[in-house]
């Protein structure tokens, strides 16, 4: 079991930046994929940025490519999502997730991930 705790959400004006952090603990060595999903009201969760150990693959959703950057600091047990040039359509609940996946799915399937944080709200106006 992996424990994930997000922080860093909040409200920001369009064009601004936010950095989300996910502290991870537990059996992280059992996972080979870690990243961020978001959920709009009334919608399914969708992958935003995922890091896969297999081949060092990083997935970004087309809507955030070039604006968001995912990084991982294992010494600090932290997964980070740097979000720049934020748009109102980025407003959503953001979740950190981790799992061992057989191979990277494009786009990432939330159902493939069994470890989730509680979520952090990002609001862009």
GROMACS .gro file of C-alpha atoms in nm:
model
  125
    1UNK     CA    1   0.000   0.000   0.000
    2UNK     CA    2   0.119   0.350  -0.090
    3UNK     CA    3   0.016   0.667   0.093
    4UNK     CA    4  -0.011   0.984  -0.113
    5UNK     CA    5  -0.078   1.334   0.021
    6UNK     CA    6  -0.121   1.631  -0.214
    7UNK     CA    7  -0.067   1.996  -0.134
    8UNK     CA    8  -0.020   2.323  -0.317
    9UNK     CA    9  -0.359   2.379  -0.473
   10UNK     CA   10  -0.534   2.715  -0.457
   11UNK     CA   11  -0.671   3.002  -0.658
   12UNK     CA   12  -0.474   3.189  -0.920
   13UNK     CA   13  -0.540   3.429  -1.204
   14UNK     CA   14  -0.515   3.317  -1.563
   15UNK     CA   15  -0.155   3.322  -1.679
   16UNK     CA   16  -0.026   3.251  -1.332
   17UNK     CA   17   0.156   2.951  -1.190
   18UNK     CA   18   0.106   2.693  -0.920
   19UNK     CA   19   0.314   2.402  -0.800
   20UNK     CA   20   0.144   2.090  -0.667
   21UNK     CA   21   0.333   1.851  -0.442
   22UNK     CA   22   0.260   1.490  -0.357
   23UNK     CA   23   0.432   1.332  -0.060
   24UNK     CA   24   0.451   0.955  -0.102
   25UNK     CA   25   0.520   0.689   0.162
   26UNK     CA   26   0.483   0.317   0.202
   27UNK     CA   27   0.553   0.048  -0.055
   28UNK     CA   28   0.645   0.288  -0.332
   29UNK     CA   29   0.896   0.036  -0.468
   30UNK     CA   30   0.598  -0.173  -0.578
   31UNK     CA   31   0.496   0.096  -0.827
   32UNK     CA   32   0.638   0.184  -1.168
   33UNK     CA   33   0.405   0.469  -1.259
   34UNK     CA   34   0.334   0.785  -1.065
   35UNK     CA   35   0.162   1.101  -1.172
   36UNK     CA   36  -0.126   1.342  -1.172
   37UNK     CA   37  -0.488   1.316  -1.280
   38UNK     CA   38  -0.756   1.580  -1.268
   39UNK     CA   39  -1.131   1.570  -1.249
   40UNK     CA   40  -1.377   1.830  -1.374
   41UNK     CA   41  -1.723   1.843  -1.212
   42UNK     CA   42  -1.941   1.568  -1.350
   43UNK     CA   43  -1.656   1.418  -1.552
   44UNK     CA   44  -1.426   1.117  -1.524
   45UNK     CA   45  -1.074   1.162  -1.400
   46UNK     CA   46  -0.822   1.216  -1.677
   47UNK     CA   47  -0.447   1.184  -1.689
   48UNK     CA   48  -0.252   1.508  -1.683
   49UNK     CA   49   0.111   1.403  -1.640
   50UNK     CA   50   0.245   1.056  -1.562
   51UNK     CA   51   0.601   0.932  -1.509
   52UNK     CA   52   0.671   0.572  -1.599
   53UNK     CA   53   0.985   0.392  -1.487
   54UNK     CA   54   0.970   0.171  -1.796
   55UNK     CA   55   1.187   0.347  -2.050
   56UNK     CA   56   1.168   0.673  -1.857
   57UNK     CA   57   0.846   0.761  -2.041
   58UNK     CA   58   0.662   1.077  -1.942
   59UNK     CA   59   0.307   1.135  -2.059
   60UNK     CA   60   0.149   1.480  -2.082
   61UNK     CA   61  -0.204   1.547  -2.191
   62UNK     CA   62  -0.208   1.758  -2.507
   63UNK     CA   63  -0.388   2.038  -2.323
   64UNK     CA   64  -0.099   2.085  -2.078
   65UNK     CA   65   0.201   1.997  -2.295
   66UNK     CA   66   0.457   2.276  -2.272
   67UNK     CA   67   0.286   2.438  -1.972
   68UNK     CA   68   0.305   2.169  -1.703
   69UNK     CA   69   0.616   1.986  -1.582
   70UNK     CA   70   0.624   1.673  -1.370
   71UNK     CA   71   0.926   1.586  -1.160
   72UNK     CA   72   1.015   1.346  -0.882
   73UNK     CA   73   1.257   1.378  -0.591
   74UNK     CA   74   1.302   1.038  -0.430
   75UNK     CA   75   1.529   1.178  -0.158
   76UNK     CA   76   1.234   1.389  -0.040
   77UNK     CA   77   0.963   1.137  -0.134
   78UNK     CA   78   0.797   1.406  -0.341
   79UNK     CA   79   0.628   1.417  -0.680
   80UNK     CA   80   0.579   1.769  -0.814
   81UNK     CA   81   0.362   1.920  -1.084
   82UNK     CA   82   0.471   2.267  -1.190
   83UNK     CA   83   0.186   2.442  -1.371
   84UNK     CA   84   0.260   2.756  -1.573
   85UNK     CA   85   0.044   2.973  -1.798
   86UNK     CA   86  -0.265   2.848  -1.624
   87UNK     CA   87  -0.601   2.880  -1.797
   88UNK     CA   88  -0.954   2.885  -1.655
   89UNK     CA   89  -1.009   2.546  -1.820
   90UNK     CA   90  -0.739   2.402  -1.593
   91UNK     CA   91  -0.978   2.449  -1.299
   92UNK     CA   92  -1.031   2.105  -1.149
   93UNK     CA   93  -0.955   1.876  -0.857
   94UNK     CA   94  -0.606   1.737  -0.900
   95UNK     CA   95  -0.508   1.393  -0.770
   96UNK     CA   96  -0.176   1.221  -0.724
   97UNK     CA   97  -0.175   0.851  -0.815
   98UNK     CA   98   0.067   0.559  -0.819
   99UNK     CA   99   0.057   0.199  -0.941
  100UNK     CA  100   0.245  -0.082  -1.099
  101UNK     CA  101   0.123  -0.095  -1.459
  102UNK     CA  102   0.210  -0.355  -1.718
  103UNK     CA  103   0.285  -0.090  -1.981
  104UNK     CA  104   0.205   0.278  -2.028
  105UNK     CA  105  -0.146   0.336  -2.160
  106UNK     CA  106  -0.211   0.637  -2.378
  107UNK     CA  107  -0.410   0.811  -2.247
  108UNK     CA  108  -0.357   0.682  -1.892
  109UNK     CA  109  -0.654   0.494  -1.751
  110UNK     CA  110  -0.758   0.595  -1.398
  111UNK     CA  111  -0.886   0.240  -1.344
  112UNK     CA  112  -0.528   0.115  -1.377
  113UNK     CA  113  -0.424   0.310  -1.067
  114UNK     CA  114  -0.509   0.179  -0.721
  115UNK     CA  115  -0.330   0.430  -0.499
  116UNK     CA  116  -0.471   0.783  -0.478
  117UNK     CA  117  -0.430   1.095  -0.273
  118UNK     CA  118  -0.724   1.292  -0.138
  119UNK     CA  119  -0.699   1.558  -0.407
  120UNK     CA  120  -0.627   1.929  -0.410
  121UNK     CA  121  -0.840   2.195  -0.576
  122UNK     CA  122  -0.698   2.426  -0.841
  123UNK     CA  123  -0.908   2.726  -0.944
  124UNK     CA  124  -0.803   2.959  -1.226
  125UNK     CA  125  -1.005   3.275  -1.289
   0.00000   0.00000   0.00000
